[in-house]
PDB file of C-alpha atoms and ligand atoms in Angstrom:
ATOM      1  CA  UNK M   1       0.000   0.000   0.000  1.00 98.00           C
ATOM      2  CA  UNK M   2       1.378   3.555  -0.961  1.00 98.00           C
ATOM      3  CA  UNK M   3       0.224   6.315   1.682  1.00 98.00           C
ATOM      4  CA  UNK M   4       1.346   9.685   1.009  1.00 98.00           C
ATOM      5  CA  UNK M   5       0.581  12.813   2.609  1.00 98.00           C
ATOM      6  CA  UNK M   6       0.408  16.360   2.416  1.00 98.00           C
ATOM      7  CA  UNK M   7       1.054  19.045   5.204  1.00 98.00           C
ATOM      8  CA  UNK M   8       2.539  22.080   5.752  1.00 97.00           C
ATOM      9  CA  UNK M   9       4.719  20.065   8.569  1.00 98.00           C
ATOM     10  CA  UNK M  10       6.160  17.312   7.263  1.00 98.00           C
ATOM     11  CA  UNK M  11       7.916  16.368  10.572  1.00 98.00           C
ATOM     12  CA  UNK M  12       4.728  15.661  12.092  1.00 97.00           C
ATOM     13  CA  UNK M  13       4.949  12.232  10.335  1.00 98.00           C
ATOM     14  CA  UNK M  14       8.420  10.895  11.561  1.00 97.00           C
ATOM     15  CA  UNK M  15       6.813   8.602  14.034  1.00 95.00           C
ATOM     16  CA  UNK M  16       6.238   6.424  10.314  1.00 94.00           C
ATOM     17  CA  UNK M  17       9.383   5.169  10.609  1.00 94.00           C
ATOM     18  CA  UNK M  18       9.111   4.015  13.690  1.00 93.00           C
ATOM     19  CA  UNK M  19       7.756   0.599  15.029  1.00 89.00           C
ATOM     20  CA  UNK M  20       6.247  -1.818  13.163  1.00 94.00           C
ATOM     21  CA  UNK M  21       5.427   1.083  10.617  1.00 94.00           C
ATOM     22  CA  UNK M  22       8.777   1.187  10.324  1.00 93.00           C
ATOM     23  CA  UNK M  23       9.559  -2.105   9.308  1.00 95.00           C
ATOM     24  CA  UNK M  24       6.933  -2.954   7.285  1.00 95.00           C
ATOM     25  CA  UNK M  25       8.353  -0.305   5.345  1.00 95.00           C
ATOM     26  CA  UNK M  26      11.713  -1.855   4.953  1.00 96.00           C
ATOM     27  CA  UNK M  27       9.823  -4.643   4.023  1.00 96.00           C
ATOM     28  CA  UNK M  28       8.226  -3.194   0.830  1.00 97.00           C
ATOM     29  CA  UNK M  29       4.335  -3.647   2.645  1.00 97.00           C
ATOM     30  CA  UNK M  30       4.090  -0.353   3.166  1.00 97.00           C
ATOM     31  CA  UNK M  31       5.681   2.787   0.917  1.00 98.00           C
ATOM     32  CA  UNK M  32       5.203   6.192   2.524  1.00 97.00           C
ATOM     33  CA  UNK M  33       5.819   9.768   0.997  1.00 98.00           C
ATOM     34  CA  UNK M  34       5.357  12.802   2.903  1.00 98.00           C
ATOM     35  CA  UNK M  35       5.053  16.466   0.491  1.00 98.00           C
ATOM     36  CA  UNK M  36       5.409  19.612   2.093  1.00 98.00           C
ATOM     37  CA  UNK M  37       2.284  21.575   0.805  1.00 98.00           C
ATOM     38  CA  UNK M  38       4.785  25.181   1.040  1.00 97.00           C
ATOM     39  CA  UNK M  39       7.081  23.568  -1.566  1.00 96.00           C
ATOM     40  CA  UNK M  40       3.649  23.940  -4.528  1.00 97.00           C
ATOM     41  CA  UNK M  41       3.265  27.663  -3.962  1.00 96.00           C
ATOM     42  CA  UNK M  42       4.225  29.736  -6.300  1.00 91.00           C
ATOM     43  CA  UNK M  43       3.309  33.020  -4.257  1.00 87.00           C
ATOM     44  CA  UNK M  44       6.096  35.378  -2.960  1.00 85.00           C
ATOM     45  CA  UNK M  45       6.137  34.639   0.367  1.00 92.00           C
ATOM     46  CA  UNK M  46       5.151  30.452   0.109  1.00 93.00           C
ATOM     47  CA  UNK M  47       1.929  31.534   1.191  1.00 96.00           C
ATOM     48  CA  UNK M  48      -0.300  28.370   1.627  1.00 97.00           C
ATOM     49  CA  UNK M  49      -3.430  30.394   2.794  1.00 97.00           C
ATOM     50  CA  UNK M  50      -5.744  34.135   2.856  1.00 96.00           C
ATOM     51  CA  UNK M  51      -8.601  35.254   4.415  1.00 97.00           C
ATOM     52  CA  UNK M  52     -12.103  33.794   3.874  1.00 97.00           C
ATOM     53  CA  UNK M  53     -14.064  35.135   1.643  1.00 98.00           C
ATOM     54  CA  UNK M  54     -17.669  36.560   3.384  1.00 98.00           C
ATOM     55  CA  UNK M  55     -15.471  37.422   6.517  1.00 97.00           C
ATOM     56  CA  UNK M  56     -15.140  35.585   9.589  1.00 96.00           C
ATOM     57  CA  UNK M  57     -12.074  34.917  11.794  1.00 95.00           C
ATOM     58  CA  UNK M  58      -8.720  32.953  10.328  1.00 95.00           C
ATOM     59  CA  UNK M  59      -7.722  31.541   7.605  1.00 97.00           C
ATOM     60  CA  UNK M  60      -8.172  29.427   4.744  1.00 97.00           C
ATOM     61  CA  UNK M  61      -6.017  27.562   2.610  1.00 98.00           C
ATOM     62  CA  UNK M  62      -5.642  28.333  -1.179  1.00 97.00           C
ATOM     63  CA  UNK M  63      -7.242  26.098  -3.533  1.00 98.00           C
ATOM     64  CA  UNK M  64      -4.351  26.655  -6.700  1.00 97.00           C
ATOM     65  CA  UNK M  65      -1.621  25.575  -3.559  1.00 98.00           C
ATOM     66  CA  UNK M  66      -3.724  22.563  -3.279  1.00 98.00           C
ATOM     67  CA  UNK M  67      -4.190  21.544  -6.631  1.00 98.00           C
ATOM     68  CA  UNK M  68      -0.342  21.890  -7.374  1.00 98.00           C
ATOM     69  CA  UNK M  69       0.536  19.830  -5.027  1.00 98.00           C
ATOM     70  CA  UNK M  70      -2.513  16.881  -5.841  1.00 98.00           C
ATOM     71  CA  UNK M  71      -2.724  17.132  -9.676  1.00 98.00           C
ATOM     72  CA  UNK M  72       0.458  15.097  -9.570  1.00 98.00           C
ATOM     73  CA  UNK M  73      -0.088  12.377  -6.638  1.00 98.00           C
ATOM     74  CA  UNK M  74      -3.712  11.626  -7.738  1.00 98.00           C
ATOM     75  CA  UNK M  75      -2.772   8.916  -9.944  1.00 98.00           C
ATOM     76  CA  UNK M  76      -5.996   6.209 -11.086  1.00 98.00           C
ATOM     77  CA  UNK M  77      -7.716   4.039  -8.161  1.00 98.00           C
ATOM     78  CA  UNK M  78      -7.112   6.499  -5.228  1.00 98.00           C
ATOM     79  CA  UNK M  79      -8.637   7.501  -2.113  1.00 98.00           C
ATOM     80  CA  UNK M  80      -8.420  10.985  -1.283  1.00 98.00           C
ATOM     81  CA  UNK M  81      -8.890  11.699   2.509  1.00 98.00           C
ATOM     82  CA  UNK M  82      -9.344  15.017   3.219  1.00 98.00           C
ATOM     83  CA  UNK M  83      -9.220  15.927   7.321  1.00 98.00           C
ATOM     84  CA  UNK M  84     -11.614  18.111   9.068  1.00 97.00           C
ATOM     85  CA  UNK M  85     -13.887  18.003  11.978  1.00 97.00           C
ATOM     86  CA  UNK M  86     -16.869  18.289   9.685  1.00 96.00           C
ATOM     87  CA  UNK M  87     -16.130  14.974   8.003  1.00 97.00           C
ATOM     88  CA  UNK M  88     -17.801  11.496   8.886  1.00 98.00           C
ATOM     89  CA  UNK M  89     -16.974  10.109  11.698  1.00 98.00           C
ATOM     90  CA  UNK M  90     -13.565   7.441  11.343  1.00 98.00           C
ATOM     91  CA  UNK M  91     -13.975   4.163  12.701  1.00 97.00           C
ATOM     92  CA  UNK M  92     -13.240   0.824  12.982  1.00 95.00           C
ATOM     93  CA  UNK M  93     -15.221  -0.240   9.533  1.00 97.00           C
ATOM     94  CA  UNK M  94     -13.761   2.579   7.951  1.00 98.00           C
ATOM     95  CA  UNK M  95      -9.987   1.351   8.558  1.00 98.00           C
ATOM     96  CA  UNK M  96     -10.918  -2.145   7.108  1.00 97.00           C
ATOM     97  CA  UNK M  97     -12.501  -0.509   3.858  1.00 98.00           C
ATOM     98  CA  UNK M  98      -9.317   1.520   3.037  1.00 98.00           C
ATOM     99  CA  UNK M  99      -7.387  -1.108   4.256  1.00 98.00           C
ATOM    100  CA  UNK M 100      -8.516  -2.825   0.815  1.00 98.00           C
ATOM    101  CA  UNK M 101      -7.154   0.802  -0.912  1.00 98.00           C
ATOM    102  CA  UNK M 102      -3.694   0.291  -3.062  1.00 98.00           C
ATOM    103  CA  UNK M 103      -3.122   3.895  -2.329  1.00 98.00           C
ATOM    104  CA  UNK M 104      -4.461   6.717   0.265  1.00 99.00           C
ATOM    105  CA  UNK M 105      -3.284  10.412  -0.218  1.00 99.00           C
ATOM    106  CA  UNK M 106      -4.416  12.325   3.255  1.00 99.00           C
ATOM    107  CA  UNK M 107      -4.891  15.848   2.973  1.00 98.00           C
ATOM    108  CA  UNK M 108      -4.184  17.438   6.123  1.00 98.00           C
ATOM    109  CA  UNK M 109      -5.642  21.059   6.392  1.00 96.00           C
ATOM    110  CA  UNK M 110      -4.549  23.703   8.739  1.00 91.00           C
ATOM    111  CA  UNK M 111      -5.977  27.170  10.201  1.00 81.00           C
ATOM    112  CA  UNK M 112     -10.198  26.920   9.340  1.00 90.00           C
ATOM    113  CA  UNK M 113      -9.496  24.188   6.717  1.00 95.00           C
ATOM    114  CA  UNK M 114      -8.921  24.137   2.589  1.00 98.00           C
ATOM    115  CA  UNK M 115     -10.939  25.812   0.379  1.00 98.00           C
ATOM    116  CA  UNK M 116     -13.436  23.661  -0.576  1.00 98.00           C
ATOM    117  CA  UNK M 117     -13.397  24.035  -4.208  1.00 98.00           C
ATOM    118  CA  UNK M 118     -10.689  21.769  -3.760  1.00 98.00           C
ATOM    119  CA  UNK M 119     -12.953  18.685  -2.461  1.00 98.00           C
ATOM    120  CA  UNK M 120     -15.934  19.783  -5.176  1.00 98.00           C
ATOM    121  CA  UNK M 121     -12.973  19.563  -8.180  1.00 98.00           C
ATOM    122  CA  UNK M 122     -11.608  16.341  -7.113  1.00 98.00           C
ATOM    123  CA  UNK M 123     -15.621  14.697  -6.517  1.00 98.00           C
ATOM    124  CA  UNK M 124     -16.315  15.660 -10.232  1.00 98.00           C
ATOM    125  CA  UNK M 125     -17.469  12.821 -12.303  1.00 98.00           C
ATOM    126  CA  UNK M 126     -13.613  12.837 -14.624  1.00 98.00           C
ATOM    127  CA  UNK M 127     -12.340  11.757 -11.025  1.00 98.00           C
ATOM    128  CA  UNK M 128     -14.691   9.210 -10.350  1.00 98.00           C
ATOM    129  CA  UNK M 129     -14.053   7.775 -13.635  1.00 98.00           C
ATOM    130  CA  UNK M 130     -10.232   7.563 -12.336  1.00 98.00           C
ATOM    131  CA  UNK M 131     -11.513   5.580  -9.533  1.00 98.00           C
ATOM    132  CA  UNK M 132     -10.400   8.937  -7.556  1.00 98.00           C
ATOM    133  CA  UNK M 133     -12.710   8.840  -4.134  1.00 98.00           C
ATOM    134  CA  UNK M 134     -12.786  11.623  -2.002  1.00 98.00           C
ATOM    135  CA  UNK M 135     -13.557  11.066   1.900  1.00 98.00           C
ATOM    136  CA  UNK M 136     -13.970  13.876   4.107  1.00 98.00           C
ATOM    137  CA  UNK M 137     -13.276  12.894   6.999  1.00 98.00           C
ATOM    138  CA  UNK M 138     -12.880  13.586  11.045  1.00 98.00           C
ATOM    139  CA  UNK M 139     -11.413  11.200  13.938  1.00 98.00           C
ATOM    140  CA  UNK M 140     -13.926  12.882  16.663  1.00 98.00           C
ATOM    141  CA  UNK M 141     -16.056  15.283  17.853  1.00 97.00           C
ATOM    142  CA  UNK M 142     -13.261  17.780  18.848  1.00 97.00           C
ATOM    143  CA  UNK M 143     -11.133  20.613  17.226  1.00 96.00           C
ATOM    144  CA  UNK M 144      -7.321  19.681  16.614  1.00 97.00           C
ATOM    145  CA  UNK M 145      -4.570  22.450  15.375  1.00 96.00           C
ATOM    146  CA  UNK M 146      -4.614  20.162  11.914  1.00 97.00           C
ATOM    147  CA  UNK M 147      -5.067  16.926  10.340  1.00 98.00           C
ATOM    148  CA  UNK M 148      -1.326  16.049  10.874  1.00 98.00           C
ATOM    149  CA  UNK M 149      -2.232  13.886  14.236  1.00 98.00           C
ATOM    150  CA  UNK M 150      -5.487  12.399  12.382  1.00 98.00           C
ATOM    151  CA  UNK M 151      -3.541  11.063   9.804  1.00 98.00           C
ATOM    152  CA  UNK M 152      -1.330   9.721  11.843  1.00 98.00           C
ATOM    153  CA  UNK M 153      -4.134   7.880  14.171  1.00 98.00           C
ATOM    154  CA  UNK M 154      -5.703   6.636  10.392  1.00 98.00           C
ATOM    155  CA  UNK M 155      -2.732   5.372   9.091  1.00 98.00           C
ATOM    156  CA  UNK M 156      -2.192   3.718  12.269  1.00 97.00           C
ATOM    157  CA  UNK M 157      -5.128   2.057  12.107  1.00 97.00           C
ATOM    158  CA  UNK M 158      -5.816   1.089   8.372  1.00 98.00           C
ATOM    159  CA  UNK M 159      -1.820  -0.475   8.326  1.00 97.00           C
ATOM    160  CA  UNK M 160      -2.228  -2.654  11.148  1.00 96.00           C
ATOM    161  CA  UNK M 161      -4.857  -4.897   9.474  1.00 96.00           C
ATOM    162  CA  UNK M 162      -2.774  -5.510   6.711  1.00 97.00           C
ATOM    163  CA  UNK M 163      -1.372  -8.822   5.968  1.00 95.00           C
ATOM    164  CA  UNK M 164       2.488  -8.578   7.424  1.00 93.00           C
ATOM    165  CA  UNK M 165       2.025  -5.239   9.524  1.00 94.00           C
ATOM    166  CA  UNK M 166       1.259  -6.755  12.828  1.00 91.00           C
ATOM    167  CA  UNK M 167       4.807  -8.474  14.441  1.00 76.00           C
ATOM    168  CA  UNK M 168       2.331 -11.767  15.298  1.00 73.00           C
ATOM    169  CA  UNK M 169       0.047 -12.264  12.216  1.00 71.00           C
ATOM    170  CA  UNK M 170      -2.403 -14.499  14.794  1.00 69.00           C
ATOM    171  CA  UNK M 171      -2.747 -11.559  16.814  1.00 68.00           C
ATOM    172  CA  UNK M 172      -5.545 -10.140  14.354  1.00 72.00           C
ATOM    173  CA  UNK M 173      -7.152 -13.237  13.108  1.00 64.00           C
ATOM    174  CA  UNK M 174      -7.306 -15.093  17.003  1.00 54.00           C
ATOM    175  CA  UNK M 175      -8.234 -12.106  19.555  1.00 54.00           C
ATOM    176  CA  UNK M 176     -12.090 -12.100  19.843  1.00 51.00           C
ATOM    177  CA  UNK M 177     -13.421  -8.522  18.946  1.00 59.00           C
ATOM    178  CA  UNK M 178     -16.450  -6.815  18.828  1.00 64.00           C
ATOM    179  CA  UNK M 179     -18.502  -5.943  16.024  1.00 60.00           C
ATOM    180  CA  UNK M 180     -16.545  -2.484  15.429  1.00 63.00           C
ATOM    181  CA  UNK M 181     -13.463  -5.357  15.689  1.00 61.00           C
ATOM    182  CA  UNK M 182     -11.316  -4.259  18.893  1.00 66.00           C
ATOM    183  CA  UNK M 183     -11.189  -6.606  22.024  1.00 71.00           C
ATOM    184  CA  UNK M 184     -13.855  -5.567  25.035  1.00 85.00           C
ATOM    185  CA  UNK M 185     -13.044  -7.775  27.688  1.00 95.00           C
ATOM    186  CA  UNK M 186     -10.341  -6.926  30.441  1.00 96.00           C
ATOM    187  CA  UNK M 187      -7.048  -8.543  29.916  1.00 97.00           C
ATOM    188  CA  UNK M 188      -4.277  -9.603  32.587  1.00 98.00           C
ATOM    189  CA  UNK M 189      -0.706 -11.335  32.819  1.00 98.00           C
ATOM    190  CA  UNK M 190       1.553 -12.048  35.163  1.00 98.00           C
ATOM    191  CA  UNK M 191       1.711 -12.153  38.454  1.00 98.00           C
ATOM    192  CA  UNK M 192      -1.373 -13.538  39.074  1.00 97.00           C
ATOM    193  CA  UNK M 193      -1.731 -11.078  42.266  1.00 98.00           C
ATOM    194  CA  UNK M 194      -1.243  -7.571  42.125  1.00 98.00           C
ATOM    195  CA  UNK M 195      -1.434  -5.134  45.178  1.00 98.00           C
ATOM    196  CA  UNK M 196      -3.638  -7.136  46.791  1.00 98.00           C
ATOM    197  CA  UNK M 197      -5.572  -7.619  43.191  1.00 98.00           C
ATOM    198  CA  UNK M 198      -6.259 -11.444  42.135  1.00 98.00           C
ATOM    199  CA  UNK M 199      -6.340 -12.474  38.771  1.00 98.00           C
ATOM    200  CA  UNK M 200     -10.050 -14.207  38.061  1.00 98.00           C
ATOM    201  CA  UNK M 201      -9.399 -17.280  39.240  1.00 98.00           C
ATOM    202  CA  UNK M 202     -11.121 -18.421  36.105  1.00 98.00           C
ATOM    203  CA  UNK M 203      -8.210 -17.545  33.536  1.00 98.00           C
ATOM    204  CA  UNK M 204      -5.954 -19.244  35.210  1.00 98.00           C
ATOM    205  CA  UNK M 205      -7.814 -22.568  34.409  1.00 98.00           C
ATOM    206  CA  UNK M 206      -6.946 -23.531  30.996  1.00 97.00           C
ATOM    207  CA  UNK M 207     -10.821 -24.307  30.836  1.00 98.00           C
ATOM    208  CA  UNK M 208     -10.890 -22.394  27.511  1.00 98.00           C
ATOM    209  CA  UNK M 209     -15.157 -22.885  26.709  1.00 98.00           C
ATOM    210  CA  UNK M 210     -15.734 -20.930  30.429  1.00 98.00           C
ATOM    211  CA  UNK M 211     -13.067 -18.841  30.079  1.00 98.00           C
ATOM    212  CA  UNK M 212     -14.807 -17.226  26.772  1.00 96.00           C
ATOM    213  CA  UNK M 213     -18.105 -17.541  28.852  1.00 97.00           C
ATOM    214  CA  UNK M 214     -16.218 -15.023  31.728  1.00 98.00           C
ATOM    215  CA  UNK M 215     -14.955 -13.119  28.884  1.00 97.00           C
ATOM    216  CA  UNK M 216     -17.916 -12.380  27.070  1.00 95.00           C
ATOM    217  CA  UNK M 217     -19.581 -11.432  30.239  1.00 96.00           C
ATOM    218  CA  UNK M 218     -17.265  -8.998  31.506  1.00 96.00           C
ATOM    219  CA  UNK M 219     -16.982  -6.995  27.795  1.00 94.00           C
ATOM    220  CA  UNK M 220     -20.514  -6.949  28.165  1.00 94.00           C
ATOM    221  CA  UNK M 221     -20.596  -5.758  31.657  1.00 95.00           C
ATOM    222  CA  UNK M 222     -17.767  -3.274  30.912  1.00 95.00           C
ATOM    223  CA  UNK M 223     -19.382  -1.940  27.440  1.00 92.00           C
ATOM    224  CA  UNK M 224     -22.679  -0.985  29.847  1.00 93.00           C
ATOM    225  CA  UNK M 225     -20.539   0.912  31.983  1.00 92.00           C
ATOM    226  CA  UNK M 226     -18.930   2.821  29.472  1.00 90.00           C
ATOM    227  CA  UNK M 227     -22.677   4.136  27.587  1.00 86.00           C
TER     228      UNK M 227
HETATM  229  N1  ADE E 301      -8.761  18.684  11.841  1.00 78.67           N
HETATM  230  C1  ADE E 301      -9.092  19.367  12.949  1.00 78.67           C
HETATM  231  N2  ADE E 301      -9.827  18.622  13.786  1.00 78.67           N
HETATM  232  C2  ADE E 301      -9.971  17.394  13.191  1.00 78.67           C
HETATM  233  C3  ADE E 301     -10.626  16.198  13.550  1.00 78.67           C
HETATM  234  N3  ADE E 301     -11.313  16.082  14.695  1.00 78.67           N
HETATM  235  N4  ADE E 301     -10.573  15.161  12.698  1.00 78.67           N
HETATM  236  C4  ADE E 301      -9.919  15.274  11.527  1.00 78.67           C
HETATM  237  N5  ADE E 301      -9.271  16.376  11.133  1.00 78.67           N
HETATM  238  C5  ADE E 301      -9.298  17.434  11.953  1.00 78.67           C
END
């Protein structure tokens, strides 16, 4: 998978070669490319942004930067993320879609976001026809400085279910998740007591049938208390 992105701070993404990111890297699964957004304006000053149009407080970034820099990374069968808190809501069956994607380009806006001519050009029907998708999309219901960190949480989450990405490959296929696909119940190792705090005596009993009984209780019993 090719994930590139586009930011006005490319060190934002050096975590990437860190970890298992890292090294699936080096091992060809994963190909990253980070473009600094400042390098595709042509303006005086490298200006990547101006005031909004109809007034209002900050800034807006300019749709000609933008399209500099995409025209030439938006090649055929791509999906376009583009980050803002107005976008749908990320999740769990999100990351497995685009996890299917050959190659994600995020578009990390700063100040009060890009122009959005930018996200009507690239919907038009000659980039659907490219297989070009656009997603606009947000990680939560809160306002971040940019969409550097909500790449970073995507891309964390969309790698690790590739084939390869994960250091244990059983890890994905044998943990039992819930629907949205992330483990509920409480986990524990060793020792089996803690400050005073037992292990459930139940794990420790290689009776595998109750143990996934106890589990699936307590995820249940843990998911009400989190509503
Ligand atoms: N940019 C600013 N806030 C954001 C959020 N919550 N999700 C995605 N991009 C953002």
């Amino acid at each position: 998978m090719k994930i590139e992105t586009v930011t006005i701070f490319p060190d934002y993404f050096a975590p990437l070669s860190l970890s298992l990111l890292g090294k699936a890297q080096n091992s060809g699964i994963l190909n990253f490319v980070v473009h600094d957004l400042r390098g595709f304006s042509t303006n005086n000053h490298h200006a990547v942004d101006d005031t909004p149009y109809g007034g209002g407080a900050g800034m807006v970034m300019l749709p000609e930067v933008w399209g500099q820099a995409l025209d030439p990374i938006l090649v055929n069968d791509t999906d376009l993320i583009i980050l803002t808190p107005a976008g749908k809501r990320f999740d769990q069956n999100l990351a497995e879609k685009l996890s299917a994607s050959k190659h994600i380009v995020f578009a990390c806006g700063r100040y009060e976001g890009i122009d959005d001519r930018v996200r009507q050009h690239y919907s038009s029907d000659q980039y659907c026809a490219r297989n070009i998708r656009v997603h606009e999309i947000s990680i939560g219901d809160y306002v971040l400085g940019g969409g550097e960190v909500a790449a970073l949480v995507m891309i964390e989450a969309i790698t690790r279910l590739l084939p390869g990405v994960l250091g244990n490959p059983e890890s994905l296929a044998e943990e039992s998740h819930n629907e949205d696909g992330y483990v509920e119940y409480p986990n524990f190792t060793k020792p089996p007591t803690w400050r005073d705090i037992a292990v459930p005596e139940i794990l420790l009993s290689g009776n595998h049938a109750e143990i996934a009984k106890w589990r699936a209780a307590a995820a249940e019993e843990r998911a009400e208390k989190n509503l």
